[in-house]
PDB file of C-alpha atoms in Angstrom:
ATOM      1  CA  MET C   1     173.166  44.142 -50.972  1.00  0.00           C
ATOM      2  CA  PRO C   2     170.540  45.364 -53.715  1.00  0.00           C
ATOM      3  CA  VAL C   3     167.878  42.640 -54.701  1.00  0.00           C
ATOM      4  CA  PHE C   4     164.714  43.335 -56.706  1.00  0.00           C
ATOM      5  CA  LEU C   5     162.000  41.080 -55.478  1.00  0.00           C
ATOM      6  CA  GLY C   6     158.300  40.076 -57.510  1.00  0.00           C
ATOM      7  CA  LEU C   7     155.132  40.013 -55.679  1.00  0.00           C
ATOM      8  CA  GLY C   8     152.005  38.834 -56.884  1.00  0.00           C
ATOM      9  CA  SER C   9     148.317  38.233 -55.255  1.00  0.00           C
ATOM     10  CA  ASN C  10     145.043  36.807 -56.737  1.00  0.00           C
ATOM     11  CA  LEU C  11     143.244  35.714 -53.621  1.00  0.00           C
ATOM     12  CA  GLY C  12     141.530  37.622 -50.973  1.00  0.00           C
ATOM     13  CA  ASN C  13     142.322  41.280 -50.271  1.00  0.00           C
ATOM     14  CA  ARG C  14     145.421  41.442 -53.005  1.00  0.00           C
ATOM     15  CA  ARG C  15     145.993  44.932 -52.002  1.00  0.00           C
ATOM     16  CA  GLU C  16     145.897  43.998 -47.989  1.00  0.00           C
ATOM     17  CA  ASN C  17     148.426  40.656 -49.095  1.00  0.00           C
ATOM     18  CA  MET C  18     150.760  42.842 -50.567  1.00  0.00           C
ATOM     19  CA  GLU C  19     150.914  45.461 -47.913  1.00  0.00           C
ATOM     20  CA  LYS C  20     151.470  42.970 -45.219  1.00  0.00           C
ATOM     21  CA  ALA C  21     153.970  41.118 -47.582  1.00  0.00           C
ATOM     22  CA  LEU C  22     156.028  44.144 -47.867  1.00  0.00           C
ATOM     23  CA  ALA C  23     155.648  44.889 -44.414  1.00  0.00           C
ATOM     24  CA  LEU C  24     157.336  41.442 -43.335  1.00  0.00           C
ATOM     25  CA  ILE C  25     160.054  42.177 -46.335  1.00  0.00           C
ATOM     26  CA  ALA C  26     161.153  45.093 -44.584  1.00  0.00           C
ATOM     27  CA  GLY C  27     161.043  43.568 -41.173  1.00  0.00           C
ATOM     28  CA  ARG C  28     163.259  40.958 -42.123  1.00  0.00           C
ATOM     29  CA  ALA C  29     164.707  41.071 -45.204  1.00  0.00           C
ATOM     30  CA  GLY C  30     165.914  44.421 -45.722  1.00  0.00           C
ATOM     31  CA  LYS C  31     165.227  48.269 -46.158  1.00  0.00           C
ATOM     32  CA  ILE C  32     162.792  48.827 -49.091  1.00  0.00           C
ATOM     33  CA  LEU C  33     164.700  51.262 -51.237  1.00  0.00           C
ATOM     34  CA  ALA C  34     161.717  51.073 -54.173  1.00  0.00           C
ATOM     35  CA  LEU C  35     158.486  50.286 -54.706  1.00  0.00           C
ATOM     36  CA  SER C  36     156.513  50.183 -58.140  1.00  0.00           C
ATOM     37  CA  GLY C  37     153.187  50.887 -58.633  1.00  0.00           C
ATOM     38  CA  PHE C  38     150.442  47.492 -58.407  1.00  0.00           C
ATOM     39  CA  TYR C  39     149.617  46.184 -61.820  1.00  0.00           C
ATOM     40  CA  GLU C  40     146.432  44.388 -62.249  1.00  0.00           C
ATOM     41  CA  THR C  41     146.985  41.322 -64.754  1.00  0.00           C
ATOM     42  CA  PRO C  42     145.895  37.754 -66.045  1.00  0.00           C
ATOM     43  CA  PRO C  43     147.190  34.864 -64.746  1.00  0.00           C
ATOM     44  CA  TRP C  44     150.133  33.516 -66.457  1.00  0.00           C
ATOM     45  CA  GLY C  45     151.022  29.469 -67.339  1.00  0.00           C
ATOM     46  CA  TYR C  46     147.423  28.580 -66.170  1.00  0.00           C
ATOM     47  CA  ALA C  47     143.310  29.341 -66.101  1.00  0.00           C
ATOM     48  CA  SER C  48     142.061  31.053 -63.815  1.00  0.00           C
ATOM     49  CA  THR C  49     139.141  33.825 -63.490  1.00  0.00           C
ATOM     50  CA  LYS C  50     140.798  35.474 -60.523  1.00  0.00           C
ATOM     51  CA  THR C  51     143.313  38.290 -61.746  1.00  0.00           C
ATOM     52  CA  TYR C  52     146.386  39.338 -59.966  1.00  0.00           C
ATOM     53  CA  LEU C  53     147.917  42.463 -58.668  1.00  0.00           C
ATOM     54  CA  ASN C  54     151.723  42.617 -59.338  1.00  0.00           C
ATOM     55  CA  ALA C  55     154.570  44.694 -58.021  1.00  0.00           C
ATOM     56  CA  ALA C  56     158.458  44.847 -57.820  1.00  0.00           C
ATOM     57  CA  VAL C  57     160.269  46.057 -55.051  1.00  0.00           C
ATOM     58  CA  LYS C  58     164.233  46.731 -54.583  1.00  0.00           C
ATOM     59  CA  ILE C  59     165.401  45.903 -51.416  1.00  0.00           C
ATOM     60  CA  GLU C  60     169.026  46.337 -49.384  1.00  0.00           C
ATOM     61  CA  THR C  61     169.540  43.036 -47.660  1.00  0.00           C
ATOM     62  CA  GLY C  62     172.531  41.454 -45.838  1.00  0.00           C
ATOM     63  CA  LEU C  63     171.136  38.023 -46.222  1.00  0.00           C
ATOM     64  CA  SER C  64     172.824  35.539 -48.532  1.00  0.00           C
ATOM     65  CA  PRO C  65     170.565  34.403 -51.236  1.00  0.00           C
ATOM     66  CA  HIS C  66     169.507  31.078 -49.594  1.00  0.00           C
ATOM     67  CA  GLU C  67     168.461  33.128 -46.552  1.00  0.00           C
ATOM     68  CA  LEU C  68     166.794  35.499 -48.562  1.00  0.00           C
ATOM     69  CA  LEU C  69     164.781  32.317 -50.177  1.00  0.00           C
ATOM     70  CA  ALA C  70     164.285  30.843 -46.701  1.00  0.00           C
ATOM     71  CA  THR C  71     162.824  34.146 -45.553  1.00  0.00           C
ATOM     72  CA  THR C  72     160.283  34.945 -48.399  1.00  0.00           C
ATOM     73  CA  ARG C  73     159.176  31.195 -48.195  1.00  0.00           C
ATOM     74  CA  ALA C  74     158.725  31.775 -44.479  1.00  0.00           C
ATOM     75  CA  ILE C  75     156.676  34.779 -45.294  1.00  0.00           C
ATOM     76  CA  GLU C  76     154.644  33.145 -47.942  1.00  0.00           C
ATOM     77  CA  LYS C  77     153.735  30.589 -45.197  1.00  0.00           C
ATOM     78  CA  GLU C  78     152.883  32.853 -42.576  1.00  0.00           C
ATOM     79  CA  LEU C  79     150.554  34.875 -45.175  1.00  0.00           C
ATOM     80  CA  GLY C  80     148.783  31.455 -45.627  1.00  0.00           C
ATOM     81  CA  ARG C  81     150.581  30.334 -49.165  1.00  0.00           C
ATOM     82  CA  GLU C  82     149.929  26.529 -50.159  1.00  0.00           C
ATOM     83  CA  GLU C  83     152.356  25.080 -52.805  1.00  0.00           C
ATOM     84  CA  LYS C  84     152.656  27.064 -55.699  1.00  0.00           C
ATOM     85  CA  THR C  85     151.733  23.876 -57.898  1.00  0.00           C
ATOM     86  CA  VAL C  86     149.545  20.941 -57.604  1.00  0.00           C
ATOM     87  CA  ASN C  87     151.407  18.090 -59.862  1.00  0.00           C
ATOM     88  CA  GLY C  88     153.131  20.677 -61.529  1.00  0.00           C
ATOM     89  CA  ILE C  89     149.863  22.773 -62.729  1.00  0.00           C
ATOM     90  CA  TYR C  90     150.193  26.640 -61.197  1.00  0.00           C
ATOM     91  CA  ARG C  91     147.509  27.824 -58.736  1.00  0.00           C
ATOM     92  CA  ASP C  92     145.741  30.644 -57.525  1.00  0.00           C
ATOM     93  CA  ARG C  93     147.633  32.060 -54.400  1.00  0.00           C
ATOM     94  CA  ILE C  94     147.476  34.804 -51.968  1.00  0.00           C
ATOM     95  CA  ILE C  95     151.154  35.894 -51.987  1.00  0.00           C
ATOM     96  CA  ASP C  96     154.071  34.789 -54.196  1.00  0.00           C
ATOM     97  CA  ILE C  97     157.425  36.378 -53.526  1.00  0.00           C
ATOM     98  CA  ASP C  98     160.274  35.931 -56.435  1.00  0.00           C
ATOM     99  CA  ILE C  99     163.688  36.829 -56.326  1.00  0.00           C
ATOM    100  CA  LEU C 100     164.514  38.451 -59.464  1.00  0.00           C
ATOM    101  CA  LEU C 101     167.443  39.780 -59.133  1.00  0.00           C
ATOM    102  CA  TYR C 102     170.331  39.739 -56.383  1.00  0.00           C
ATOM    103  CA  ASP C 103     172.872  42.459 -57.403  1.00  0.00           C
ATOM    104  CA  ARG C 104     174.685  40.886 -60.264  1.00  0.00           C
ATOM    105  CA  LEU C 105     174.905  37.550 -59.361  1.00  0.00           C
ATOM    106  CA  VAL C 106     174.485  34.685 -61.393  1.00  0.00           C
ATOM    107  CA  LEU C 107     173.333  31.357 -59.306  1.00  0.00           C
ATOM    108  CA  GLN C 108     172.097  27.953 -60.395  1.00  0.00           C
ATOM    109  CA  THR C 109     171.063  25.586 -57.431  1.00  0.00           C
ATOM    110  CA  PRO C 110     168.619  23.443 -57.504  1.00  0.00           C
ATOM    111  CA  GLU C 111     166.500  25.359 -55.267  1.00  0.00           C
ATOM    112  CA  LEU C 112     167.349  28.932 -56.305  1.00  0.00           C
ATOM    113  CA  THR C 113     167.796  30.455 -59.876  1.00  0.00           C
ATOM    114  CA  ILE C 114     168.932  33.907 -60.347  1.00  0.00           C
ATOM    115  CA  PRO C 115     168.183  35.717 -62.359  1.00  0.00           C
ATOM    116  CA  HIS C 116     164.571  34.286 -62.275  1.00  0.00           C
ATOM    117  CA  PRO C 117     164.770  32.302 -65.246  1.00  0.00           C
ATOM    118  CA  LEU C 118     160.889  32.933 -66.392  1.00  0.00           C
ATOM    119  CA  MET C 119     161.600  37.005 -65.772  1.00  0.00           C
ATOM    120  CA  LEU C 120     161.716  37.992 -69.327  1.00  0.00           C
ATOM    121  CA  GLN C 121     159.120  36.471 -70.542  1.00  0.00           C
ATOM    122  CA  ARG C 122     156.696  37.786 -67.929  1.00  0.00           C
ATOM    123  CA  GLN C 123     155.321  41.095 -68.734  1.00  0.00           C
ATOM    124  CA  PHE C 124     153.555  41.077 -65.169  1.00  0.00           C
ATOM    125  CA  VAL C 125     157.268  40.696 -63.766  1.00  0.00           C
ATOM    126  CA  MET C 126     159.026  43.230 -66.253  1.00  0.00           C
ATOM    127  CA  GLN C 127     156.820  46.253 -66.214  1.00  0.00           C
ATOM    128  CA  PRO C 128     156.837  46.502 -62.656  1.00  0.00           C
ATOM    129  CA  LEU C 129     160.424  46.088 -62.860  1.00  0.00           C
ATOM    130  CA  SER C 130     160.892  48.828 -65.474  1.00  0.00           C
ATOM    131  CA  GLU C 131     159.698  51.369 -63.470  1.00  0.00           C
ATOM    132  CA  ILE C 132     161.823  51.068 -60.473  1.00  0.00           C
ATOM    133  CA  ALA C 133     164.920  49.902 -62.571  1.00  0.00           C
ATOM    134  CA  PRO C 134     164.664  50.990 -65.928  1.00  0.00           C
ATOM    135  CA  ASP C 135     168.291  50.647 -66.803  1.00  0.00           C
ATOM    136  CA  THR C 136     168.850  47.457 -65.420  1.00  0.00           C
ATOM    137  CA  VAL C 137     165.772  45.919 -67.635  1.00  0.00           C
ATOM    138  CA  ARG C 138     167.045  47.419 -70.812  1.00  0.00           C
ATOM    139  CA  LEU C 139     170.191  45.950 -70.351  1.00  0.00           C
ATOM    140  CA  MET C 140     168.934  42.286 -69.734  1.00  0.00           C
ATOM    141  CA  GLN C 141     166.495  43.076 -72.963  1.00  0.00           C
ATOM    142  CA  GLU C 142     169.585  44.132 -74.935  1.00  0.00           C
ATOM    143  CA  LYS C 143     171.590  40.811 -73.708  1.00  0.00           C
ATOM    144  CA  SER C 144     168.884  38.824 -74.236  1.00  0.00           C
ATOM    145  CA  ALA C 145     168.124  40.082 -77.540  1.00  0.00           C
ATOM    146  CA  PRO C 146     169.213  37.479 -80.618  1.00  0.00           C
TER     147      PRO C 146
END
């Protein structure tokens, strides 16, 4: 199945963190079919002086959505990721891997929502995603327009 992931890092050597995550994704989650450029962006949803490096990647995977989620979480933890939030407030992170789209699947469970529920609000997701999937982004934006 074709899947789009969003990646971000704002701690340590951000580029190295992203490259390590991509290598682990390729080894454990699926073949990388496309990778956007890396974009430097301000934090979203909280205040920090550390800017992010963000990218989007398209992979081909045989993993189910929940298996993919478990795999990406394991990769984050292996690279030193701590909890995304403290008392519900976002914080800086070594690596963040989000499942944005999983083929045409629409899924809502307590652990996972696909498409990612906040992606259309996040320029740091939409810009790299539009680089590797412009038609998909255009269709999503048209569907969400009032």
